[in-house]
């Protein structure tokens, strides 16, 4: 059976890179990049280009793309959008191409670009993602984007949620994945309450974007499957 491993921080990514071309990866940035990417596709975005720097997104703006940039949780001044899923409405993004840069999420996507498949995971598309993963026979890395190379609770909880759905079809002997599953079992019945102690929750409160937390913790509300391929993200699932 294929195996699941969980990378709890981008700082550990190098430990899992061997044979990456044969592995599938789910990039996880629950608060908020991969959630926002899912919402953008659910609302009809055509393509999302993850870029490293705001200047790169700004350059795409000249070519008619929406330029979206977040740093330290805030929209970078002069950009069309930041990283709040609530701003990626159908009116704003349907039919549009978006160049996006965020503090951790877009960086994590670029780090694993040579993997066999790279998908963006969020609680909103958990079941759609897992349905696809259940058809795959390659080893799977659950890659938590974290916060500036530090561990975070919400990405690890999502890794646990995925592993729990997949556990009968994958070998799970990796301690990080086992810990993530235990953590999700503990938190699953009251996820928002459990996350009140998380560093991101505290940061969101200080930025007055608490409502994004609720938006990012809805489970199985979207039937989208963003896939990062050939340098860009498209929706591999059409309802
Ligand atoms: O780091 C990221 O990619 C972001 O998701 C961080 S934030 O939610 O916009 O603060």
XYZ file of C-alpha atoms and ligand atoms in Angstrom:
249
model
C 0.000 0.000 0.000
C 1.200 3.567 -0.586
C 2.280 5.537 2.466
C 1.267 8.875 3.941
C 3.766 11.202 5.558
C 3.077 14.625 7.037
C 5.534 17.499 6.748
C 4.726 19.704 9.710
C 6.870 22.643 8.553
C 8.456 23.790 5.288
C 11.773 23.776 7.169
C 11.566 19.962 7.120
C 10.655 19.674 3.450
C 14.180 18.657 2.393
C 13.806 15.448 4.428
C 11.005 14.267 2.134
C 12.337 15.412 -1.233
C 13.908 12.131 -2.324
C 11.771 10.562 -5.033
C 9.422 13.547 -5.047
C 8.646 12.989 -8.750
C 6.852 9.772 -7.776
C 4.928 11.251 -4.854
C 1.681 13.162 -4.656
C 1.526 16.223 -2.437
C -1.338 18.073 -0.765
C -0.314 21.602 0.178
C -2.166 22.814 3.247
C -2.523 26.426 4.306
C -5.880 26.446 6.019
C -5.497 30.073 7.186
C -5.795 31.093 4.485
C -4.041 30.571 1.126
C -5.262 27.109 0.103
C -8.764 27.886 1.395
C -8.810 31.092 -0.640
C -7.626 29.218 -3.733
C -10.525 26.757 -3.338
C -13.052 29.578 -2.952
C -11.657 31.389 -6.005
C -12.182 28.311 -8.182
C -15.617 27.642 -6.716
C -16.508 31.163 -7.800
C -15.287 30.622 -11.343
C -11.648 31.784 -11.395
C -9.916 30.438 -14.526
C -6.365 30.117 -13.275
C -4.210 31.099 -10.297
C -0.517 31.730 -10.722
C 1.360 31.432 -7.421
C 4.284 33.841 -7.387
C 7.015 34.543 -4.865
C 6.972 38.324 -4.734
C 4.363 41.092 -4.910
C 6.331 42.625 -7.809
C 5.718 39.478 -9.862
C 1.961 39.692 -9.234
C 2.030 43.400 -10.107
C 3.738 42.598 -13.419
C 0.871 40.248 -14.325
C -1.606 43.044 -13.555
C -0.263 44.874 -16.638
C -1.468 41.899 -18.700
C -5.005 41.952 -17.380
C -4.601 39.532 -14.489
C -5.985 40.228 -11.029
C -2.989 40.879 -8.779
C -3.374 39.526 -5.244
C -0.786 39.940 -2.513
C -0.731 39.294 1.222
C 2.034 39.892 3.719
C 1.674 39.478 7.463
C -2.035 38.810 6.985
C -2.780 42.108 5.269
C -3.442 43.055 1.660
C -0.342 44.653 0.201
C -1.119 48.251 -0.670
C -2.010 48.825 -4.326
C -3.157 45.239 -5.034
C -6.586 44.186 -6.270
C -7.037 41.488 -3.641
C -5.354 40.096 -0.556
C -5.818 36.643 0.901
C -9.292 36.714 2.402
C -11.516 33.977 0.952
C -14.487 36.264 1.518
C -13.139 38.749 -1.035
C -12.927 36.154 -3.821
C -16.585 36.512 -4.765
C -18.124 35.353 -8.026
C -18.575 39.000 -9.052
C -14.865 39.628 -8.499
C -13.168 36.492 -9.849
C -15.437 34.624 -12.309
C -13.573 34.080 -15.575
C -10.478 35.842 -14.243
C -6.833 34.875 -14.039
C -5.207 35.706 -10.698
C -1.531 36.104 -9.789
C -1.257 35.433 -6.050
C 1.530 35.773 -3.527
C 1.132 34.980 0.180
C 3.541 34.685 3.076
C 3.644 30.886 3.318
C 1.091 29.138 1.104
C 2.312 30.117 -2.348
C 5.891 29.439 -1.253
C 4.957 25.905 -0.179
C 3.284 25.278 -3.542
C 6.397 26.318 -5.413
C 8.628 24.167 -3.201
C 6.954 20.945 -4.322
C 6.429 21.787 -7.990
C 8.323 18.688 -9.198
C 6.005 16.221 -7.442
C 3.795 13.876 -9.499
C 0.633 15.719 -8.526
C 0.248 18.750 -6.268
C -3.198 19.660 -4.958
C -4.408 22.432 -2.671
C -6.357 21.182 0.334
C -8.791 22.938 2.646
C -11.615 21.897 4.939
C -13.997 23.234 2.283
C -12.921 20.644 -0.312
C -11.879 17.859 2.077
C -14.149 15.161 0.635
C -13.515 16.052 -3.022
C -9.787 15.942 -2.356
C -9.971 12.631 -0.506
C -12.169 11.055 -3.188
C -9.371 11.765 -5.651
C -6.600 10.625 -3.284
C -8.407 7.315 -2.783
C -7.937 6.592 -6.494
C -4.160 7.166 -6.326
C -1.472 4.568 -5.739
C 1.466 6.863 -5.114
C 2.943 7.799 -1.776
C 1.395 10.937 -0.394
C 2.931 13.901 1.407
C 0.665 16.157 3.447
C 2.632 19.385 3.363
C 1.703 21.930 6.037
C 2.689 25.466 5.016
C 2.885 26.579 8.657
C 3.845 30.122 9.537
C 7.335 31.259 8.563
C 8.675 27.726 8.933
C 6.988 27.194 12.297
C 4.473 24.446 13.086
C 0.832 25.454 13.263
C -2.241 23.729 14.621
C -4.758 24.277 11.831
C -2.665 22.825 8.995
C -1.738 19.822 11.130
C -5.394 19.277 12.052
C -6.300 19.177 8.377
C -3.510 16.680 7.675
C -5.051 14.526 10.398
C -8.514 14.851 8.863
C -7.211 13.680 5.459
C -5.248 10.785 6.952
C -8.318 9.588 8.872
C -10.339 9.392 5.650
C -7.539 7.574 3.802
C -6.250 5.264 6.517
C -7.693 2.010 5.127
C -6.017 2.530 1.731
C -2.626 3.875 2.869
C 0.070 2.710 5.235
C 0.483 5.144 8.103
C 3.509 4.550 10.277
C 4.811 8.098 10.235
C 4.711 9.693 13.701
C 3.770 13.138 12.388
C 0.726 11.701 10.606
C -0.257 9.625 13.639
C -0.009 12.720 15.837
C -2.052 14.756 13.348
C -4.786 12.084 13.364
C -4.902 12.044 17.162
C -5.071 15.832 17.233
C -7.950 15.903 14.760
C -9.846 13.234 16.721
C -9.521 15.446 19.780
C -10.594 18.667 18.053
C -13.060 17.590 15.357
C -16.308 18.078 17.260
C -15.495 21.700 18.104
C -12.866 22.865 15.631
C -13.406 26.656 15.956
C -13.354 26.429 19.752
C -10.241 24.245 19.723
C -8.467 26.728 17.463
C -9.173 29.676 19.738
C -5.811 29.024 21.353
C -3.975 28.882 18.010
C -1.467 31.594 17.130
C -3.314 32.345 13.881
C -6.584 32.873 15.719
C -4.909 35.386 17.984
C -3.298 37.091 14.974
C -6.622 37.217 13.119
C -8.263 38.867 16.122
C -5.595 41.531 16.189
C -6.108 42.145 12.439
C -9.924 42.196 12.892
C -10.407 39.393 10.366
C -12.055 36.941 12.768
C -14.830 36.188 10.264
C -12.243 34.576 7.962
C -11.682 31.929 10.601
C -15.278 30.783 10.333
C -15.090 30.904 6.525
C -11.984 28.698 6.535
C -13.382 26.029 8.862
C -16.502 25.060 6.898
C -16.295 21.390 6.039
C -17.137 19.886 2.621
C -18.885 22.907 1.184
C -16.996 23.005 -2.143
C -16.565 20.537 -4.976
C -13.259 21.860 -6.313
C -9.837 20.294 -6.712
C -7.145 22.894 -7.393
C -4.109 21.280 -8.992
C -0.720 22.968 -9.334
C 0.796 21.833 -12.608
C 3.342 23.348 -14.972
C 3.750 26.358 -12.710
C 0.098 27.305 -12.451
C -3.057 26.214 -10.611
C -6.255 25.118 -12.308
C -9.402 23.485 -11.055
C -9.284 19.762 -11.829
C -12.853 19.197 -10.695
C -15.925 20.459 -12.492
C -19.312 19.887 -10.913
O 0.921 32.565 4.744
C 0.013 32.486 3.955
O 0.130 31.974 2.866
C -1.288 33.122 4.352
O -2.294 32.186 4.223
C -1.210 33.807 5.660
S -2.594 34.764 6.032
O -3.696 33.920 6.373
O -2.960 35.595 4.898
O -2.234 35.591 7.173
